[in-house]
Amino acid sequence: MTSDNPVTQAATPLARSFALIAGYMLLGVALFVTAEILARRFFNISLQGGDELGGYMLAILAAFGFSYALIERAHTRVEILIERVGPRIQAVLNIFSAWCIALMAVFMAWRAWATLMESVEYRSLSGTPLMTPLWQPQSLWFAGLLLFAGVALAAAVHATLLMLHDQHRLNRFYGVKTLEEVIEEETLTSESGMESAAR
Amino acid sequence: MIGVFGAAVGFLMMLGLMLTGLPVAVALFLTAFIGAWAFLGLPTLLSFGNQMWSGQNDFILTAIPLFIFLGEILVRSGVTDGLYRCLSDWLRRLPGGLLHTNIGASTFFSAVSGSSVATAATIGTVAMPIMKQRGYDARLTTGSIAAGATLGILLPPSINMIIYGSMTNTSIGQLFAAGVVPGLILAGLFMVLIAGVCILRPELAGPMLPARSWPEKIASLVDIIPPIVIFLIVMGTIYLGWATPTESAAIGVVCGLGVAIAKRRLSLSMMHECMISTVRISAMILLIMVAAHFLNFVIGVLGIPQALTGFVADVGAGPLQIILLLMVFYLVLGCFMETLSMMIATLPVVFPLVLHLGIDPVWFGIFLVVMMEIGLITPPIGMNLYVVQGVRGHGSIMDVIYGALPFVLLMLGFVGLLIVWPQMALWLPQRLF
Amino acid sequence: ASDTPLRVAGNFSQNITQVEIERTFFNGLSEATGVGISMNYNPMDVVGVKAPDALRMLRGGSFDVMSVQIGMASRDDPFFEGIDLIGVAPDMETLRKVVDAYREPFDQRLQERFNAKVLTLWPFGPQVFYCNHPLESVNDLRGLKVRSFTPSMSAMLESFGATPVTLQFSEVYPALQRGVASCGVTSPTSGNTGNWPEVTTHYLPMAVSGSVQGHFINLAAWNRFSPEEQEKLLAEFAKLEGEMWDLATNSSSNADACNTGQDECTDYRKFTMQMVQVTDADRERLKKIAESSVLPIWKQTCNAVDPQCSEIWNETAGAAAGLRID
Ligand code: NA
Ligand code: NA
């Protein structure tokens, strides 16, 4: 979704914050696991739980990242056919795609909620030495999936509205990324490295 | 439960859904959903939440975002620029000059990057301007970068190997070790190919770089230290038994931060850029994995792997025939599919067959990774081709495609070598583990 | 009448012997009982199902029958872990008494909370130590890094002065090889078929638990069978259970011999691990640890879910083993 897309504009602050939080959790796990290895190797102390926390982090990072990746149109699509059909068919395919993503996201959030409720009902504890109550990491995980469902649903509704009066914008907002956009993204990383090198 | 014919229909349906432009993850999920709905009933669908949690709450897969994060930190610290400059001094006399630097820099960067596309973007950005300025042949330049960068997933660390290992319960440490020798041999073959072409047609290469003074050359060696040290620490902690492969990724990130601090590039905004980018790329991969995990479940309960294994046994095909068949299958599929999705989507069906035929899972992992490397540089869908063309920013994509073609042929020959000489991959892991 | 479909998730395929017995049993179940069944059997890992999810999937009806690793599945109800707590049963004979005593309340609770019924309960075999570090007695576990997979095992290891390390099963072999862990705990047969003796040197056959497994059936699936059919099925499952107990008892001693390179070794791969003698004092110490740390911790966790928990245990399993939780 491009920057003048109202859905993107509305969702970006929240989705970006979620992604940043996930990034800090990743950093935290990297530091904790390194400390764990060093403590185990040199002091024969087992801090324990790095693998467990790492597992929760991964599930939460994924859930927190889905909506941001959606806004950035980063979810991989095969563009080979869709690029070769006329704008009208393209618009139909893009609507189909937007609704399929939305339904998948809603289904994920719904089943995640059911899983969370089961953990609450059974007061499930992780079967690991930390004995973490499972509802704790699963609540964060569910929150991420709920945001994903919300953003995906908003996008699908918006795409459907656009179908009525502005198919061009529909294809621009919800279509496959153009080659230029993909490349811009893939090289951004290196360029920022170059820029800082030049400074 | 479901025969080979039904499975083939399902597979074609999945490809069809992908062709409508659905995200790959959604196409996989929809296929699994329809299969479960039609044949397994509602309870199976409703168990998706617990399966999703168990599939994602997995420490082994934590290595994926960690290695992506490491790559982001290193690139934004400017490590690659220094690396390229240094190698261009040392390799300038070889026939083909800077073309060898492309391969060399790709090899070094591959040793710390888990992804080929990231390697292509990184090396391409550094190499393209200077090569154009010195009049190198556009096809050979772009081809060497696109092909050289594919080493990113063969030389450890490799995100694709982590996913393969976790999906097939194969030791990731052994897979990493198995990639080293083939990776170095393939890099060597790339250089031989470049040298051969440039000896026959010297006009394709630009004039030799002016020599720098020895003190300067020696001083610039400092720039190849970070990737080598990080590689040695990551692989060394695995080998010495300090850490599991996943844990070593965490150490890699901490080392990367050390490099960023040493290069005085670490800042809050740089850190945030790295994080956001890492989360975006990881989430994309992990959504595909969520869907693939569910598809794997449905395929397994439907008995498709057994059906396929039985079918192959009836036909009477041996391991060699199957491997050659898979080579053609992945070559064709690799033309049309993004390679990571290709591996994840096919493994649930292909791997039980491979195991049944008594093919070594570590060897097969390497075979699959090389086939994925080829897929990265075959049109029409070849991410490395597009990335290199994008960095280049002018001319026709056909230049890149033609430029990569000799490398594709070389790599197909290399797969043949891997088949007749499996020890190339298996020797090091057997020595180490 | 048409065949009743039965979707079965078997044990993990790395447990080669047990899975082979299971597979043969389920595929022959229809013929053996004369009950029309269309069988769909897959080991759990082949279909990508994780052990801790077993009870939830059983309750939801994703599978009709599941081979459940009770230790892992106790995540959703610590009561089930009570069937095989660390240090309670020093040998398979005692374990069988404990399991039989606990079966009734176990089944009742499974029916109430997870809509499923017990068909079999059986152990993998005594859980023993494989170490890559010289060892003369249990006391030498002090200071070693030992792979742990349950809270109560960690409590036991800490009482021995060892450092518990958490690792996924697939990581244990390389971890032992490279010294990330000094010891792993598993059954004599599983360790042998998993080639653990390749990467370890000292073998300590002190049984800390039995790794009890079970076959459970979803109640809706169970009620699709007529009472006569149910009776026939129960009789067959009882045979399966007996076979699994025999396997755990007999093959364990043979695997002991094979792991340590003795002449009696016939059924498994022969290795040359050094046998560490377990004394009565060692067993006594394990029992003390069970009483002082494992059981109280379990009581705390289990009674938080159901205050009756430890009382039921005392009357059944505890009475069979001669232990009490106060
Ligand atoms: Na790499
Ligand atoms: Na391709």
Short mmCIF file of N, CA and C in Angstrom, two decimals, chain B residues 1 39-40 43-44 47 50-51 53-55 58-60 169 238-244 246 293 296-297 300-301 306 432-433, chain C residues 7 14 23 40-42 45-50 53 56-57 60-63 75 167-168 170-171 173-175 177-180:
data_model
loop_
_atom_site.label_atom_id
_atom_site.label_comp_id
_atom_site.label_asym_id
_atom_site.label_seq_id
_atom_site.Cartn_x
_atom_site.Cartn_y
_atom_site.Cartn_z
N MET B 1 -6.02 -42.63 1.60
CA MET B 1 -7.03 -41.59 1.72
C MET B 1 -7.24 -40.87 0.39
N PHE B 39 -12.17 -33.17 3.19
CA PHE B 39 -11.86 -34.56 3.53
C PHE B 39 -11.75 -34.85 5.02
N LEU B 40 -11.48 -33.84 5.83
CA LEU B 40 -11.16 -34.13 7.23
C LEU B 40 -12.18 -33.61 8.23
N PRO B 43 -13.45 -30.28 12.89
CA PRO B 43 -12.53 -30.29 14.05
C PRO B 43 -11.08 -30.05 13.64
N THR B 44 -10.69 -30.60 12.50
CA THR B 44 -9.33 -30.42 12.03
C THR B 44 -9.03 -28.94 11.78
N SER B 47 -8.59 -26.91 14.98
CA SER B 47 -7.36 -27.11 15.74
C SER B 47 -6.23 -26.19 15.25
N ASN B 50 -4.13 -23.98 17.90
CA ASN B 50 -3.08 -24.66 18.67
C ASN B 50 -1.90 -25.04 17.80
N GLN B 51 -2.19 -25.46 16.58
CA GLN B 51 -1.09 -25.83 15.69
C GLN B 51 -0.24 -24.62 15.34
N TRP B 53 0.20 -21.94 17.16
CA TRP B 53 1.03 -21.58 18.32
C TRP B 53 2.24 -22.53 18.43
N SER B 54 1.98 -23.83 18.35
CA SER B 54 3.08 -24.79 18.49
C SER B 54 4.10 -24.64 17.37
N GLY B 55 3.63 -24.33 16.18
CA GLY B 55 4.54 -24.20 15.05
C GLY B 55 5.43 -22.97 15.16
N ASP B 58 8.79 -21.80 18.56
CA ASP B 58 9.82 -22.79 18.26
C ASP B 58 11.19 -22.11 18.26
N PHE B 59 11.99 -22.46 19.26
CA PHE B 59 13.27 -21.78 19.43
C PHE B 59 14.18 -21.95 18.21
N ILE B 60 14.14 -23.12 17.58
CA ILE B 60 15.03 -23.36 16.44
C ILE B 60 14.83 -22.30 15.36
N ASN B 169 13.65 -32.26 10.55
CA ASN B 169 14.35 -32.77 11.72
C ASN B 169 15.78 -33.22 11.39
N ILE B 238 29.45 -23.36 17.45
CA ILE B 238 28.71 -24.61 17.17
C ILE B 238 29.67 -25.78 17.28
N TYR B 239 30.84 -25.65 16.61
CA TYR B 239 31.79 -26.76 16.54
C TYR B 239 32.35 -27.11 17.93
N LEU B 240 32.65 -26.10 18.73
CA LEU B 240 33.24 -26.35 20.03
C LEU B 240 32.22 -26.81 21.07
N GLY B 241 30.96 -26.76 20.71
CA GLY B 241 29.95 -27.23 21.64
C GLY B 241 29.56 -26.17 22.67
N TRP B 242 29.89 -24.93 22.40
CA TRP B 242 29.45 -23.88 23.32
C TRP B 242 27.98 -23.58 23.10
N ALA B 243 27.54 -23.74 21.88
CA ALA B 243 26.20 -23.28 21.56
C ALA B 243 25.57 -24.17 20.49
N THR B 244 24.25 -24.25 20.50
CA THR B 244 23.54 -24.90 19.41
C THR B 244 23.50 -23.91 18.24
N THR B 246 21.14 -22.45 16.76
CA THR B 246 20.25 -21.33 17.01
C THR B 246 20.91 -20.33 17.96
N HIS B 293 2.96 -25.17 7.44
CA HIS B 293 2.86 -26.10 8.56
C HIS B 293 1.48 -26.76 8.57
N ASN B 296 1.15 -29.09 5.61
CA ASN B 296 1.89 -30.31 5.92
C ASN B 296 1.02 -31.26 6.74
N PHE B 297 0.32 -30.71 7.72
CA PHE B 297 -0.58 -31.51 8.56
C PHE B 297 -1.67 -32.16 7.71
N GLY B 300 -0.32 -34.78 5.35
CA GLY B 300 0.08 -35.99 6.09
C GLY B 300 -1.12 -36.83 6.47
N VAL B 301 -2.16 -36.19 7.03
CA VAL B 301 -3.34 -36.94 7.45
C VAL B 301 -4.05 -37.55 6.24
N GLN B 306 2.48 -41.21 1.59
CA GLN B 306 2.48 -42.67 1.38
C GLN B 306 2.02 -43.00 -0.02
N LEU B 432 33.46 -33.36 11.28
CA LEU B 432 33.24 -32.48 12.43
C LEU B 432 32.26 -33.07 13.44
N PHE B 433 31.21 -33.77 12.95
CA PHE B 433 30.13 -34.13 13.87
C PHE B 433 30.01 -35.64 14.03
N ARG C 7 -9.35 -42.16 12.89
CA ARG C 7 -8.14 -41.40 12.57
C ARG C 7 -7.22 -41.44 13.79
N GLN C 14 10.67 -41.42 16.04
CA GLN C 14 12.02 -41.75 16.51
C GLN C 14 11.98 -42.93 17.50
N ARG C 23 1.84 -49.44 14.80
CA ARG C 23 1.39 -49.44 13.40
C ARG C 23 0.77 -50.80 13.06
N ASN C 40 -6.84 -44.96 9.61
CA ASN C 40 -5.90 -43.97 9.08
C ASN C 40 -4.89 -43.68 10.17
N TYR C 41 -3.72 -44.34 10.08
CA TYR C 41 -2.70 -44.21 11.13
C TYR C 41 -1.51 -43.40 10.62
N ASN C 42 -1.07 -42.44 11.40
CA ASN C 42 0.16 -41.69 11.10
C ASN C 42 0.88 -41.36 12.40
N ASP C 45 4.63 -37.03 14.55
CA ASP C 45 5.57 -36.09 13.95
C ASP C 45 5.46 -36.06 12.43
N VAL C 46 5.00 -37.19 11.84
CA VAL C 46 4.85 -37.22 10.38
C VAL C 46 3.80 -36.21 9.93
N VAL C 47 2.77 -36.00 10.76
CA VAL C 47 1.77 -35.01 10.39
C VAL C 47 2.02 -33.67 11.09
N GLY C 48 3.20 -33.53 11.70
CA GLY C 48 3.59 -32.23 12.24
C GLY C 48 2.81 -31.81 13.47
N VAL C 49 2.34 -32.78 14.27
CA VAL C 49 1.63 -32.43 15.51
C VAL C 49 2.63 -32.48 16.66
N LYS C 50 2.55 -31.47 17.54
CA LYS C 50 3.48 -31.40 18.66
C LYS C 50 2.88 -32.09 19.89
N ASP C 53 0.20 -30.64 22.39
CA ASP C 53 -1.14 -30.33 21.90
C ASP C 53 -2.09 -31.51 21.95
N ARG C 56 -5.62 -31.37 23.72
CA ARG C 56 -6.53 -30.40 23.10
C ARG C 56 -7.06 -30.92 21.77
N MET C 57 -6.17 -31.55 20.99
CA MET C 57 -6.61 -32.05 19.69
C MET C 57 -7.55 -33.24 19.85
N GLY C 60 -10.92 -31.77 20.82
CA GLY C 60 -11.56 -31.14 19.68
C GLY C 60 -11.99 -32.14 18.62
N GLY C 61 -11.39 -33.33 18.64
CA GLY C 61 -11.77 -34.34 17.66
C GLY C 61 -10.96 -34.31 16.37
N SER C 62 -9.81 -33.62 16.36
CA SER C 62 -8.95 -33.65 15.17
C SER C 62 -8.53 -35.09 14.88
N PHE C 63 -8.26 -35.84 15.95
CA PHE C 63 -7.97 -37.26 15.82
C PHE C 63 -8.92 -38.02 16.73
N ARG C 75 0.97 -30.34 30.46
CA ARG C 75 0.91 -28.89 30.37
C ARG C 75 -0.49 -28.39 30.65
N LEU C 167 16.83 -28.41 26.23
CA LEU C 167 17.16 -28.58 24.82
C LEU C 167 16.01 -29.32 24.15
N GLN C 168 15.75 -29.01 22.89
CA GLN C 168 14.76 -29.79 22.15
C GLN C 168 15.37 -31.17 21.88
N SER C 170 15.69 -33.05 19.30
CA SER C 170 16.57 -33.20 18.13
C SER C 170 17.94 -32.59 18.38
N GLU C 171 18.03 -31.73 19.40
CA GLU C 171 19.32 -31.09 19.66
C GLU C 171 20.16 -31.85 20.68
N TYR C 173 21.41 -35.07 20.79
CA TYR C 173 22.57 -35.82 20.28
C TYR C 173 23.75 -34.89 19.99
N PRO C 174 23.55 -33.86 19.13
CA PRO C 174 24.69 -32.96 18.90
C PRO C 174 25.16 -32.25 20.17
N ALA C 175 24.23 -31.96 21.07
CA ALA C 175 24.62 -31.26 22.31
C ALA C 175 25.51 -32.15 23.18
N GLN C 177 27.36 -34.57 22.01
CA GLN C 177 28.59 -34.74 21.24
C GLN C 177 29.56 -33.59 21.46
N ARG C 178 29.00 -32.37 21.45
CA ARG C 178 29.85 -31.21 21.53
C ARG C 178 29.97 -30.69 22.95
N GLY C 179 29.33 -31.34 23.90
CA GLY C 179 29.49 -30.94 25.28
C GLY C 179 28.61 -29.78 25.72
N VAL C 180 27.63 -29.38 24.91
CA VAL C 180 26.67 -28.39 25.38
C VAL C 180 25.97 -28.94 26.62
#
